[in-house]
Short mmCIF file of C-alpha atoms and ligand atoms in Angstrom, two decimals:
data_model
loop_
_atom_site.label_atom_id
_atom_site.label_comp_id
_atom_site.label_asym_id
_atom_site.label_seq_id
_atom_site.Cartn_x
_atom_site.Cartn_y
_atom_site.Cartn_z
CA MET A 1079 0.00 0.00 0.00
CA SER A 1080 1.25 3.48 -0.88
CA ARG A 1081 0.21 6.99 0.05
CA ILE A 1082 -0.13 8.58 -3.39
CA ILE A 1083 -0.40 12.32 -3.92
CA VAL A 1084 -1.93 13.26 -7.27
CA LEU A 1085 -1.24 16.87 -8.31
CA GLY A 1086 -4.05 18.28 -10.44
CA ALA A 1087 -7.65 17.16 -10.91
CA GLY A 1088 -7.87 17.61 -14.68
CA ILE A 1089 -8.29 14.65 -17.03
CA GLY A 1090 -4.85 13.24 -16.11
CA GLY A 1091 -5.28 13.57 -12.34
CA LEU A 1092 -8.80 12.15 -12.48
CA SER A 1093 -7.68 9.25 -14.70
CA ALA A 1094 -4.90 8.50 -12.20
CA ALA A 1095 -7.26 8.66 -9.21
CA ILE A 1096 -9.78 6.38 -10.93
CA ALA A 1097 -7.12 3.90 -12.15
CA LEU A 1098 -5.42 3.74 -8.74
CA ALA A 1099 -8.64 3.49 -6.72
CA GLY A 1100 -9.34 0.01 -5.42
CA GLU A 1101 -5.66 -0.94 -5.67
CA GLY A 1102 -5.09 -0.71 -1.91
CA HIS A 1103 -3.50 2.76 -2.01
CA GLU A 1104 -4.50 5.94 -0.24
CA VAL A 1105 -4.94 8.56 -2.96
CA THR A 1106 -5.07 12.32 -2.28
CA VAL A 1107 -5.82 14.60 -5.24
CA ILE A 1108 -4.81 18.26 -4.83
CA ASP A 1109 -6.06 20.98 -7.17
CA ARG A 1110 -5.75 24.77 -7.22
CA ASP A 1111 -9.34 25.28 -8.43
CA PRO A 1112 -12.63 25.09 -6.53
CA PRO A 1113 -14.64 21.86 -6.58
CA PRO A 1114 -17.31 21.45 -9.29
CA PRO A 1115 -20.65 23.07 -8.51
CA ASP A 1116 -23.20 20.59 -7.24
CA LEU A 1117 -25.37 21.45 -10.22
CA SER A 1118 -26.41 20.24 -13.65
CA THR A 1119 -24.02 19.69 -16.57
CA ASP A 1120 -25.32 22.96 -18.08
CA ALA A 1121 -24.59 24.90 -14.91
CA ALA A 1122 -21.12 23.36 -14.77
CA PHE A 1123 -20.49 24.58 -18.32
CA GLU A 1124 -21.67 28.08 -17.44
CA GLU A 1125 -20.30 28.48 -13.94
CA TRP A 1126 -17.44 26.14 -13.02
CA GLN A 1127 -14.38 28.28 -12.35
CA ARG A 1128 -11.34 26.42 -13.73
CA ARG A 1129 -8.50 28.88 -13.99
CA GLY A 1130 -6.14 25.91 -14.01
CA VAL A 1131 -7.54 24.55 -17.31
CA GLY A 1132 -7.45 27.22 -20.03
CA GLN A 1133 -8.81 24.77 -22.63
CA LEU A 1134 -11.85 23.77 -20.57
CA ARG A 1135 -14.33 25.46 -22.90
CA HIS A 1136 -12.72 24.37 -26.16
CA SER A 1137 -14.13 21.51 -28.22
CA HIS A 1138 -13.00 18.11 -26.99
CA ALA A 1139 -13.60 14.67 -28.49
CA PHE A 1140 -12.48 11.57 -26.66
CA LEU A 1141 -11.00 9.00 -28.99
CA ALA A 1142 -11.74 5.29 -29.10
CA ARG A 1143 -8.64 4.42 -27.09
CA LEU A 1144 -9.97 6.45 -24.14
CA TYR A 1145 -13.48 5.12 -24.66
CA GLN A 1146 -12.15 1.57 -24.62
CA LEU A 1147 -10.10 2.14 -21.45
CA ILE A 1148 -13.18 3.44 -19.67
CA ARG A 1149 -15.47 0.72 -21.02
CA GLU A 1150 -13.15 -2.13 -20.09
CA ASN A 1151 -11.85 -0.86 -16.76
CA HIS A 1152 -14.61 1.35 -15.38
CA PRO A 1153 -18.00 0.30 -16.82
CA ALA A 1154 -19.86 2.11 -14.01
CA LEU A 1155 -18.16 5.36 -15.05
CA LEU A 1156 -19.22 4.82 -18.67
CA ALA A 1157 -22.79 4.27 -17.46
CA ASP A 1158 -22.62 7.56 -15.50
CA LEU A 1159 -21.26 9.42 -18.54
CA LEU A 1160 -24.00 8.12 -20.81
CA GLU A 1161 -26.62 8.88 -18.16
CA ALA A 1162 -25.35 12.47 -18.05
CA GLY A 1163 -25.84 12.81 -21.82
CA CYS A 1164 -22.37 11.98 -23.19
CA ARG A 1165 -22.75 10.30 -26.57
CA GLU A 1166 -21.18 7.34 -28.26
CA LEU A 1167 -20.36 8.19 -31.88
CA LYS A 1168 -20.07 4.76 -33.43
CA PHE A 1169 -17.87 3.68 -36.32
CA ALA A 1170 -21.00 3.40 -38.49
CA ASP A 1171 -21.67 7.13 -37.88
CA THR A 1172 -18.28 8.04 -39.35
CA VAL A 1173 -18.12 5.74 -42.39
CA PRO A 1174 -17.54 7.92 -45.49
CA MET A 1175 -20.79 8.58 -47.35
CA PRO A 1176 -19.83 6.65 -50.53
CA LEU A 1177 -19.38 3.52 -48.37
CA VAL A 1178 -22.54 3.85 -46.28
CA PRO A 1179 -24.90 1.86 -48.56
CA SER A 1180 -22.59 -1.18 -48.66
CA TYR A 1181 -21.30 -1.01 -45.07
CA VAL A 1182 -21.61 -4.26 -43.13
CA PRO A 1183 -20.49 -4.11 -39.47
CA GLU A 1184 -17.54 -6.30 -38.53
CA LYS A 1185 -16.38 -7.61 -35.18
CA GLY A 1186 -14.17 -4.96 -33.62
CA ASP A 1187 -16.08 -1.98 -35.10
CA GLU A 1188 -17.68 -1.51 -31.68
CA HIS A 1189 -14.23 -0.52 -30.36
CA LEU A 1190 -13.99 2.38 -32.82
CA THR A 1191 -16.35 4.57 -30.82
CA ILE A 1192 -15.75 8.20 -29.92
CA LEU A 1193 -17.08 9.58 -26.67
CA SER A 1194 -18.49 12.99 -27.34
CA SER A 1195 -19.51 15.72 -24.89
CA ARG A 1196 -18.58 19.11 -23.61
CA ARG A 1197 -15.31 18.80 -21.72
CA THR A 1198 -16.98 20.23 -18.61
CA THR A 1199 -19.45 17.33 -18.67
CA LEU A 1200 -16.79 14.64 -18.99
CA GLU A 1201 -14.73 16.21 -16.25
CA LEU A 1202 -17.70 16.75 -13.92
CA ILE A 1203 -18.84 13.13 -14.18
CA MET A 1204 -15.31 11.73 -13.88
CA ARG A 1205 -14.79 13.94 -10.84
CA ARG A 1206 -17.98 12.80 -9.11
CA TYR A 1207 -17.13 9.17 -9.88
CA ALA A 1208 -13.58 9.54 -8.50
CA ALA A 1209 -14.89 11.29 -5.37
CA ARG A 1210 -17.17 8.31 -4.67
CA GLN A 1211 -14.20 5.91 -4.47
CA PRO A 1212 -13.54 5.16 -0.79
CA ASP A 1213 -9.75 5.47 -1.04
CA VAL A 1214 -9.71 8.79 -2.97
CA THR A 1215 -9.78 12.20 -1.23
CA PHE A 1216 -9.90 15.60 -2.94
CA ARG A 1217 -8.31 18.76 -1.59
CA THR A 1218 -9.42 21.80 -3.60
CA ASP A 1219 -8.42 25.48 -3.64
CA GLU A 1220 -4.88 24.40 -2.79
CA VAL A 1221 -2.01 25.61 -4.97
CA VAL A 1222 1.02 23.30 -5.09
CA GLU A 1223 4.17 25.41 -4.98
CA GLY A 1224 7.06 22.97 -4.81
CA LEU A 1225 8.32 19.45 -4.38
CA ILE A 1226 9.73 18.04 -1.17
CA ALA A 1227 12.75 16.27 -2.59
CA GLU A 1228 16.49 15.78 -2.30
CA LYS A 1229 19.16 14.86 -4.79
CA ASN A 1230 20.80 11.47 -4.20
CA ALA A 1231 24.38 10.42 -4.91
CA ASP A 1232 23.37 9.35 -8.45
CA GLY A 1233 22.11 12.85 -9.22
CA GLN A 1234 18.45 11.78 -9.14
CA ALA A 1235 15.64 13.66 -7.40
CA VAL A 1236 14.06 11.55 -4.69
CA VAL A 1237 10.58 12.94 -4.12
CA HIS A 1238 8.69 12.68 -0.83
CA GLY A 1239 5.80 15.11 -1.21
CA VAL A 1240 4.82 18.67 -2.01
CA THR A 1241 4.56 22.07 -0.42
CA LEU A 1242 1.31 24.03 -0.69
CA ARG A 1243 0.94 27.81 -0.95
CA SER A 1244 -0.40 27.81 2.61
CA GLY A 1245 3.01 26.50 3.70
CA GLU A 1246 1.61 23.08 4.55
CA LYS A 1247 3.77 20.11 3.63
CA VAL A 1248 1.98 17.05 2.29
CA THR A 1249 4.14 13.94 2.30
CA GLY A 1250 3.56 10.59 0.61
CA ASP A 1251 5.26 7.59 -0.98
CA LEU A 1252 4.60 8.65 -4.56
CA VAL A 1253 3.79 11.89 -6.33
CA VAL A 1254 1.81 11.76 -9.59
CA ASP A 1255 2.23 15.09 -11.37
CA ALA A 1256 -0.78 15.92 -13.57
CA MET A 1257 -0.68 19.72 -13.35
CA GLY A 1258 -1.19 20.22 -17.07
CA ARG A 1259 0.31 22.30 -19.85
CA LEU A 1260 1.82 25.06 -17.75
CA ASN A 1261 3.32 22.68 -15.26
CA PRO A 1262 6.25 23.93 -13.19
CA GLY A 1263 7.45 20.41 -12.19
CA ALA A 1264 10.46 20.46 -14.54
CA ASP A 1265 11.55 23.85 -13.09
CA TRP A 1266 11.30 22.50 -9.55
CA LEU A 1267 13.54 19.57 -10.51
CA LYS A 1268 15.94 22.01 -12.17
CA GLU A 1269 16.17 24.05 -8.97
CA LEU A 1270 17.33 20.83 -7.37
CA GLY A 1271 20.01 20.47 -10.05
CA VAL A 1272 18.17 17.78 -12.04
CA HIS A 1273 17.84 18.76 -15.71
CA ILE A 1274 15.05 17.30 -17.79
CA ARG A 1275 15.71 17.26 -21.55
CA GLU A 1276 12.77 18.64 -23.50
CA GLU A 1277 11.88 18.21 -27.15
CA GLU A 1278 9.56 20.84 -28.56
CA ALA A 1279 7.89 21.37 -31.92
CA PRO A 1280 5.37 24.04 -32.98
CA ALA A 1281 1.75 23.15 -33.64
CA GLY A 1282 1.55 26.16 -35.95
CA ILE A 1283 -2.15 26.88 -35.41
CA VAL A 1284 -4.45 29.04 -33.33
CA TYR A 1285 -7.67 27.49 -32.04
CA PHE A 1286 -11.12 29.17 -31.98
CA THR A 1287 -14.22 27.56 -30.51
CA ARG A 1288 -17.84 28.64 -30.17
CA HIS A 1289 -20.63 26.68 -28.47
CA TYR A 1290 -24.25 26.33 -29.61
CA ARG A 1291 -27.42 24.49 -28.67
CA ILE A 1292 -30.11 22.90 -30.81
CA LYS A 1293 -33.39 24.69 -30.08
CA GLN A 1294 -36.19 22.81 -28.40
CA GLY A 1295 -38.21 20.70 -30.83
CA MET A 1296 -35.43 20.82 -33.44
CA ARG A 1297 -32.90 18.13 -34.35
CA GLU A 1298 -29.30 18.03 -35.43
CA PRO A 1299 -28.98 18.18 -39.24
CA GLU A 1300 -28.87 14.90 -41.15
CA ARG A 1301 -25.46 13.78 -42.33
CA THR A 1302 -24.75 14.74 -45.94
CA ALA A 1303 -21.80 14.21 -48.27
CA ALA A 1304 -20.34 17.57 -47.18
CA PRO A 1305 -17.83 16.79 -44.41
CA GLY A 1306 -18.27 18.26 -40.92
CA ALA A 1307 -14.50 18.43 -40.53
CA ALA A 1308 -11.84 19.17 -43.13
CA ASP A 1309 -8.73 21.16 -43.97
CA LEU A 1310 -9.04 24.04 -46.44
CA GLY A 1311 -5.30 24.75 -46.28
CA PHE A 1312 -5.66 28.19 -44.72
CA LEU A 1313 -8.38 27.03 -42.30
CA LYS A 1314 -9.29 23.75 -40.61
CA PHE A 1315 -12.77 23.22 -39.23
CA GLY A 1316 -14.72 20.68 -37.24
CA VAL A 1317 -18.12 20.32 -35.62
CA PHE A 1318 -18.21 18.49 -32.28
CA PRO A 1319 -21.63 17.09 -31.32
CA GLY A 1320 -21.90 17.40 -27.55
CA ASP A 1321 -24.16 16.28 -24.71
CA ASN A 1322 -27.72 17.43 -24.03
CA GLY A 1323 -28.38 19.13 -27.34
CA CYS A 1324 -25.15 21.11 -27.29
CA PHE A 1325 -22.46 21.22 -29.92
CA SER A 1326 -19.42 23.31 -30.67
CA ILE A 1327 -17.50 24.34 -33.75
CA THR A 1328 -13.76 24.80 -33.82
CA LEU A 1329 -11.87 26.73 -36.48
CA ALA A 1330 -8.09 26.37 -36.51
CA VAL A 1331 -6.03 28.91 -38.37
CA PRO A 1332 -2.30 28.83 -39.21
CA GLU A 1333 -0.37 31.21 -36.94
CA ALA A 1334 0.82 33.09 -40.03
CA GLU A 1335 -2.80 34.09 -40.88
CA ARG A 1336 -2.86 36.96 -38.39
CA THR A 1337 -5.57 39.02 -40.09
CA LEU A 1338 -7.98 36.11 -40.25
CA SER A 1339 -7.19 35.16 -36.64
CA LYS A 1340 -8.04 38.63 -35.40
CA ALA A 1341 -11.29 38.71 -37.35
CA ILE A 1342 -12.54 35.30 -36.19
CA LEU A 1343 -12.83 36.46 -32.58
CA ASP A 1344 -15.91 38.40 -33.62
CA THR A 1345 -18.93 36.08 -33.20
CA ASP A 1346 -20.50 37.46 -36.35
CA VAL A 1347 -17.43 36.72 -38.46
CA PHE A 1348 -17.08 33.28 -36.85
CA ASP A 1349 -20.66 32.39 -37.80
CA ARG A 1350 -20.33 33.82 -41.32
CA ILE A 1351 -17.28 31.67 -41.93
CA CYS A 1352 -19.15 28.60 -40.66
CA ARG A 1353 -22.14 29.38 -42.88
CA SER A 1354 -19.86 29.54 -45.93
CA ILE A 1355 -18.77 25.93 -45.31
CA PRO A 1356 -21.32 23.41 -46.67
CA GLY A 1357 -20.68 20.83 -43.91
CA LEU A 1358 -21.23 23.42 -41.14
CA ALA A 1359 -23.96 25.65 -42.59
CA PRO A 1360 -26.93 23.38 -41.69
CA TRP A 1361 -25.78 23.35 -38.06
CA LEU A 1362 -26.14 27.11 -37.87
CA GLU A 1363 -29.57 27.54 -39.43
CA GLU A 1364 -31.28 30.18 -37.33
CA GLU A 1365 -34.49 28.23 -36.75
CA ARG A 1366 -32.45 25.22 -35.59
CA THR A 1367 -29.70 26.63 -33.39
CA GLU A 1368 -28.90 29.24 -30.77
CA PRO A 1369 -25.40 30.36 -29.79
CA ARG A 1370 -24.34 29.67 -26.20
CA SER A 1371 -20.96 31.33 -25.90
CA LYS A 1372 -18.50 33.87 -27.16
CA VAL A 1373 -15.59 32.73 -29.35
CA PHE A 1374 -12.88 31.19 -27.19
CA LEU A 1375 -9.28 31.55 -28.37
CA MET A 1376 -6.22 29.47 -27.61
CA GLY A 1377 -2.76 30.07 -29.04
CA ASN A 1378 0.79 29.21 -28.01
CA LEU A 1379 0.13 25.60 -28.96
CA PHE A 1380 3.09 23.28 -29.31
CA SER A 1381 4.18 19.71 -28.76
CA ARG A 1382 6.60 18.87 -26.01
CA TRP A 1383 8.09 15.61 -24.77
CA ARG A 1384 9.93 15.65 -21.45
CA HIS A 1385 12.57 12.92 -21.26
CA MET A 1386 12.39 11.56 -17.73
CA THR A 1387 15.16 8.98 -18.21
CA GLU A 1388 18.60 9.33 -19.74
CA ALA A 1389 21.07 6.54 -20.51
CA GLY A 1390 18.86 3.99 -18.78
CA LYS A 1391 18.61 6.03 -15.56
CA PRO A 1392 15.49 7.82 -14.29
CA HIS A 1393 15.88 11.50 -13.39
CA ALA A 1394 13.42 11.27 -10.52
CA LEU A 1395 12.25 8.56 -8.13
CA ASN A 1396 8.75 8.35 -6.63
CA TYR A 1397 7.70 11.03 -9.15
CA PHE A 1398 5.45 10.13 -12.10
CA PRO A 1399 4.45 12.92 -14.51
CA LEU A 1400 1.48 12.20 -16.73
CA GLY A 1401 -0.77 14.06 -19.16
CA ASP A 1402 0.22 17.41 -20.64
CA CYS A 1403 2.94 18.07 -18.10
CA HIS A 1404 4.86 15.13 -19.55
CA ILE A 1405 3.66 14.97 -23.15
CA ARG A 1406 1.96 17.94 -24.74
CA THR A 1407 0.49 17.78 -28.26
CA ASN A 1408 -1.40 19.74 -30.89
CA PRO A 1409 -5.09 19.60 -29.84
CA LEU A 1410 -6.11 19.11 -33.45
CA TYR A 1411 -5.54 15.36 -33.16
CA GLY A 1412 -7.69 15.04 -30.02
CA ARG A 1413 -5.24 12.71 -28.33
CA GLY A 1414 -4.22 14.54 -25.13
CA CYS A 1415 -6.90 13.07 -22.86
CA SER A 1416 -6.30 9.57 -24.24
CA PHE A 1417 -2.56 9.94 -23.61
CA ALA A 1418 -3.24 10.95 -20.00
CA ALA A 1419 -5.58 8.00 -19.44
CA ILE A 1420 -3.15 5.54 -21.07
CA GLN A 1421 -0.38 6.80 -18.77
CA ALA A 1422 -2.62 6.48 -15.70
CA HIS A 1423 -3.33 2.84 -16.51
CA ILE A 1424 0.32 2.10 -17.24
CA LEU A 1425 1.13 3.52 -13.81
CA ARG A 1426 -1.49 1.32 -12.18
CA ASP A 1427 0.00 -1.78 -13.83
CA VAL A 1428 3.59 -0.85 -12.96
CA LEU A 1429 2.69 -0.28 -9.30
CA ARG A 1430 1.06 -3.71 -9.23
CA THR A 1431 4.24 -5.50 -10.28
CA GLU A 1432 7.26 -3.35 -9.37
CA LYS A 1433 8.23 -2.44 -5.81
CA ASP A 1434 11.68 -0.89 -6.28
CA PRO A 1435 11.58 2.89 -7.07
CA THR A 1436 14.14 2.67 -9.89
CA ALA A 1437 12.48 -0.37 -11.47
CA ARG A 1438 9.11 1.39 -11.23
CA ALA A 1439 10.37 4.56 -12.91
CA LEU A 1440 12.10 2.64 -15.70
CA ALA A 1441 9.14 0.37 -16.33
CA TYR A 1442 6.73 3.32 -16.38
CA HIS A 1443 8.74 5.44 -18.79
CA ALA A 1444 9.58 2.51 -21.08
CA ALA A 1445 5.91 1.56 -21.38
CA VAL A 1446 4.84 5.20 -21.93
CA SER A 1447 7.42 5.57 -24.72
CA GLU A 1448 6.44 2.34 -26.38
CA GLU A 1449 2.72 3.14 -26.26
CA ILE A 1450 2.72 6.84 -27.07
CA ARG A 1451 5.89 7.81 -28.91
CA PRO A 1452 4.83 6.58 -32.39
CA TYR A 1453 1.75 8.85 -32.28
CA TYR A 1454 3.76 11.79 -30.95
CA ASP A 1455 6.36 11.48 -33.74
CA ASN A 1456 3.67 11.12 -36.37
CA MET A 1457 1.83 14.24 -35.17
CA VAL A 1458 4.99 16.36 -35.01
CA LYS A 1459 5.84 15.32 -38.58
CA GLN A 1460 2.35 16.18 -39.82
CA ASP A 1461 2.47 19.56 -38.05
CA LEU A 1462 5.79 20.49 -39.64
CA GLY A 1463 4.31 19.63 -43.06
CA ALA A 1464 1.17 21.70 -42.36
CA ILE A 1465 3.25 24.71 -41.23
CA LYS A 1466 5.24 24.53 -44.48
CA ARG A 1467 2.07 24.30 -46.57
CA ALA A 1468 0.50 27.27 -44.74
CA ARG A 1469 3.64 29.30 -45.44
CA HIS A 1470 3.55 28.37 -49.12
CA GLU A 1471 -0.11 29.40 -49.29
CA LEU A 1472 0.96 32.89 -48.23
CA THR A 1473 4.00 33.09 -50.49
CA PRO A 1474 3.13 34.84 -53.79
CA GLY A 1475 4.32 32.87 -56.81
CA TYR A 1476 5.35 29.82 -54.78
CA LYS A 1477 5.76 26.79 -57.06
CA PRO A 1478 6.09 23.42 -55.36
CA GLY A 1479 8.91 21.14 -56.51
CA PHE A 1480 8.37 17.68 -58.03
CA LYS A 1481 8.58 15.82 -54.70
CA ALA A 1482 6.13 18.18 -52.98
CA ARG A 1483 3.68 17.81 -55.89
CA LEU A 1484 3.98 14.05 -55.82
CA VAL A 1485 3.38 13.84 -52.06
CA LYS A 1486 0.35 16.15 -52.38
CA ARG A 1487 -1.14 14.08 -55.20
CA PHE A 1488 -0.49 10.81 -53.38
CA THR A 1489 -2.17 12.16 -50.23
CA GLU A 1490 -5.14 13.85 -51.91
CA ASP A 1491 -5.82 11.50 -54.83
CA GLY A 1492 -4.32 8.34 -53.36
CA ILE A 1493 -4.70 7.89 -49.60
CA ASN A 1494 -7.69 10.20 -49.05
CA ILE A 1495 -9.66 8.65 -51.90
CA ALA A 1496 -8.64 5.09 -51.07
CA ILE A 1497 -10.03 5.35 -47.52
CA ARG A 1498 -13.27 6.75 -48.95
CA SER A 1499 -13.64 3.93 -51.42
CA ASP A 1500 -12.62 0.80 -49.51
CA ILE A 1501 -14.10 -0.02 -46.09
CA HIS A 1502 -11.16 -2.23 -45.09
CA LEU A 1503 -8.71 0.59 -45.74
CA TYR A 1504 -10.94 3.05 -43.89
CA ARG A 1505 -11.19 0.71 -40.91
CA ALA A 1506 -7.41 0.17 -40.82
CA PHE A 1507 -6.79 3.91 -41.08
CA MET A 1508 -9.23 4.64 -38.24
CA GLN A 1509 -7.61 2.04 -35.99
CA GLY A 1510 -4.36 4.00 -36.29
CA PHE A 1511 -6.13 7.33 -35.82
CA HIS A 1512 -7.83 6.11 -32.64
CA MET A 1513 -4.59 4.65 -31.27
CA LEU A 1514 -5.82 1.07 -31.36
CA ALA A 1515 -2.99 0.31 -33.81
CA HIS A 1516 0.29 1.94 -34.88
CA PRO A 1517 -0.51 5.24 -36.70
CA THR A 1518 1.07 4.43 -40.06
CA ALA A 1519 1.61 0.65 -40.04
CA TRP A 1520 -1.75 0.12 -41.80
CA LEU A 1521 -0.14 1.69 -44.91
CA LEU A 1522 3.63 1.55 -44.65
CA GLU A 1523 3.97 -1.92 -43.16
CA ASN A 1524 1.06 -3.59 -44.90
CA LYS A 1525 1.99 -4.38 -48.49
CA LYS A 1526 -1.55 -5.40 -49.40
CA ASN A 1527 -2.98 -2.08 -48.20
CA LEU A 1528 -0.22 -0.07 -49.89
CA ALA A 1529 -0.81 -1.92 -53.16
CA LYS A 1530 -4.56 -1.22 -52.90
CA VAL A 1531 -3.94 2.51 -52.32
CA LEU A 1532 -1.54 2.68 -55.27
CA TRP A 1533 -4.01 0.86 -57.47
CA ILE A 1534 -6.86 3.19 -56.51
CA TRP A 1535 -4.59 6.19 -57.15
CA ALA A 1536 -3.55 4.77 -60.51
CA ARG A 1537 -7.20 4.40 -61.60
CA GLY A 1538 -7.22 8.19 -61.88
CA ARG A 1539 -9.61 10.97 -60.97
CA ARG A 1540 -12.20 10.21 -63.61
CA TRP A 1541 -12.70 6.64 -62.48
CA ASN A 1542 -12.61 7.66 -58.81
CA ARG A 1543 -14.81 10.73 -59.12
CA LYS A 1544 -17.72 9.29 -57.10
CA TYR A 1545 -15.39 8.96 -54.10
CA TYR A 1546 -14.29 12.60 -53.99
CA PRO A 1547 -16.09 14.70 -51.36
CA PRO A 1548 -18.12 17.65 -52.64
CA ARG A 1549 -16.58 21.09 -52.30
CA THR A 1550 -15.56 21.39 -48.64
CA GLY A 1551 -15.51 25.19 -48.41
CA PRO A 1552 -14.46 28.50 -49.94
CA GLY A 1553 -10.93 29.25 -51.06
CA ARG A 1554 -8.89 31.84 -49.19
CA THR A 1555 -9.43 34.69 -51.67
CA GLU A 1556 -13.16 33.98 -51.89
CA LEU A 1557 -13.56 33.99 -48.08
CA PHE A 1558 -11.42 37.08 -47.55
CA ASN A 1559 -13.44 38.93 -50.22
CA ALA A 1560 -16.71 37.85 -48.63
CA LEU A 1561 -15.55 39.03 -45.20
CA GLY A 1562 -14.03 42.25 -46.55
CA LEU A 1563 -10.58 41.32 -45.22
CA PRO A 1564 -7.36 42.47 -46.94
CA LYS A 1565 -6.14 39.19 -48.44
CA ASP A 1566 -2.61 40.50 -49.00
CA ALA A 1567 -2.03 41.55 -45.39
CA ASP A 1568 -0.08 38.48 -44.26
CA LEU A 1569 1.67 37.57 -47.50
CA ILE A 1570 5.26 36.45 -47.03
CA THR A 1571 7.57 38.40 -49.27
CA ASP A 1572 10.73 37.73 -47.29
CA GLN A 1573 11.94 34.32 -48.50
CA ALA A 1574 14.61 33.99 -45.79
C1 FAD B 181 -7.66 23.94 -27.27
C2 FAD B 181 -7.47 22.52 -26.84
C3 FAD B 181 -8.35 21.53 -27.31
C4 FAD B 181 -8.15 20.19 -26.95
N1 FAD B 181 -8.96 19.22 -27.46
C5 FAD B 181 -8.76 17.93 -27.11
C6 FAD B 181 -9.60 16.89 -27.60
O1 FAD B 181 -10.50 17.11 -28.41
N2 FAD B 181 -9.39 15.61 -27.17
C7 FAD B 181 -8.37 15.31 -26.30
O2 FAD B 181 -8.20 14.14 -25.94
N3 FAD B 181 -7.55 16.28 -25.84
C8 FAD B 181 -7.72 17.56 -26.21
N4 FAD B 181 -6.90 18.54 -25.73
C9 FAD B 181 -5.83 18.16 -24.80
C10 FAD B 181 -6.39 17.97 -23.41
O3 FAD B 181 -7.13 19.09 -23.02
C11 FAD B 181 -5.25 17.72 -22.44
O4 FAD B 181 -4.37 16.79 -23.01
C12 FAD B 181 -5.73 17.19 -21.11
O5 FAD B 181 -6.54 18.10 -20.46
C13 FAD B 181 -4.50 16.87 -20.26
O6 FAD B 181 -4.90 16.58 -18.96
P1 FAD B 181 -3.96 17.04 -17.74
O7 FAD B 181 -4.57 16.45 -16.55
O8 FAD B 181 -2.56 16.77 -18.06
O9 FAD B 181 -4.10 18.62 -17.69
P2 FAD B 181 -5.38 19.48 -17.38
O10 FAD B 181 -6.60 18.76 -17.76
O11 FAD B 181 -5.12 20.81 -17.98
O12 FAD B 181 -5.41 19.61 -15.79
C14 FAD B 181 -4.38 20.21 -15.04
C15 FAD B 181 -4.90 20.38 -13.63
O13 FAD B 181 -3.83 20.80 -12.77
C16 FAD B 181 -4.31 21.83 -11.90
N5 FAD B 181 -3.16 22.64 -11.51
C17 FAD B 181 -2.31 23.32 -12.33
N6 FAD B 181 -1.36 23.91 -11.59
C18 FAD B 181 -1.60 23.61 -10.30
C19 FAD B 181 -0.95 23.93 -9.06
N7 FAD B 181 0.17 24.66 -9.02
N8 FAD B 181 -1.48 23.43 -7.91
C20 FAD B 181 -2.59 22.65 -7.92
N9 FAD B 181 -3.24 22.32 -9.07
C21 FAD B 181 -2.75 22.79 -10.23
C22 FAD B 181 -5.33 22.57 -12.76
O14 FAD B 181 -6.26 23.29 -11.96
C23 FAD B 181 -6.00 21.41 -13.50
O15 FAD B 181 -7.08 20.89 -12.80
C24 FAD B 181 -7.07 19.86 -26.09
C25 FAD B 181 -6.20 20.85 -25.63
C26 FAD B 181 -6.39 22.16 -26.02
C27 FAD B 181 -5.40 23.20 -25.53
#
């Protein structure tokens, strides 16, 4: 039995508390923010003060990997979430329109389910569920200000607890650090003389979200061939069906598009952009929908991996970072909450089998790397490509080279069309997307799939035309003209 102190009651801290409950430990969760209001999910959305979670009111979707972890390990929590209005978006609901008429469910499709709700709802229900566990205690309105730790002869931090702003010292056997994106844990270790190597890469986008509700007596629009999420090059968009008649729309804009970014903060401009996109317009029909929020903005988005071991040696003992404080990613992929939950369950398993602090730290970090690193690397690579493309979009006269043209054609006319025309390829792709399989193995390590994609590509646009989506949205010039924005404002003339 261990006395475990969990720092932070966001998705990571709650996942840790829930995973470690019932394991014979004594778990204390400490958070800087007040407890959730003892009110409805709507009141929580409107009123819950969460200064510690800047992204609380941005669109969140919870991928199949997280859904599966909850379903298999905590069925009572899943029942609570569904009872509160969280929705299961099944694989069948996402099958590309050209494949819908011939789609026949297969065993395993039930695992490809997205859990969909406002983030406040997911967090509220997880929080109430965690608080009901007999061995979990919450301490709220308590800011953690430092670690109680010393450096041992091997140069490692040996952690024994934390200091609160009130001056109180809370000691325990293990500290689980889940204090999120702005986490100071690495600085505290540095003060002790323990340096954590960090890898960082830009996400290259700014995020904008607005919330809406379907009016009483009205229904969500029927699915059509126009996609509810896509990338227009200068603008990415997505609609997130939520709980209890709510939904949100997120627009993500390359950082270089400063004029557009400024304009989108205006609710009127936000809605006009959405109405110009065929897959979003029906959601915003006036008789169907009412807005429920301002436009929320989040910038300074980047990926970061903190290396907690070096040359086979952990930097810290009895200290387990998880969630954004350890691995931070571009929200566009919707993987952050799943990462945090995966880490929490790895920690549970490691604590079951390993007793020695060094063995525990090594086993934890090895398993986290093995499970999560392939997705992290894949996302960073995609982000760097997207940043380049956004820059080219703004560079007058830019002409892509042969390789760039080939990659673009292979992606747009090969991969994207192949997964819209073959259910087996779509299923394999989605398993990677949802982290139920390696992100790219379905294509790069599966010769049959690769051959199929190449064959579909080789058939050519005319043969494949029924698999292309309809026009996804306006071009940049068209949208800027419609909004009265100066389209030349952010052009890149300096080629340096
Ligand atoms: C705009 C945006 C959209 C996103 N969309 C998605 C999505 O669709 N799907 C998805 O899976 N992920 C998404 N993510 C990522 C996801 O929000 C995070 O990965 C997830 O919240 C990480 O959980 P966490 O517990 O590490 O941090 P958080 O959930 O941020 O929680 C950190 C907690 O620590 C507490 N805390 C901080 N400092 C202190 C302190 N000094 N003392 C005490 N308590 C403290 C805070 O109050 C908070 O409760 C998104 C992120 C952003 C920025």
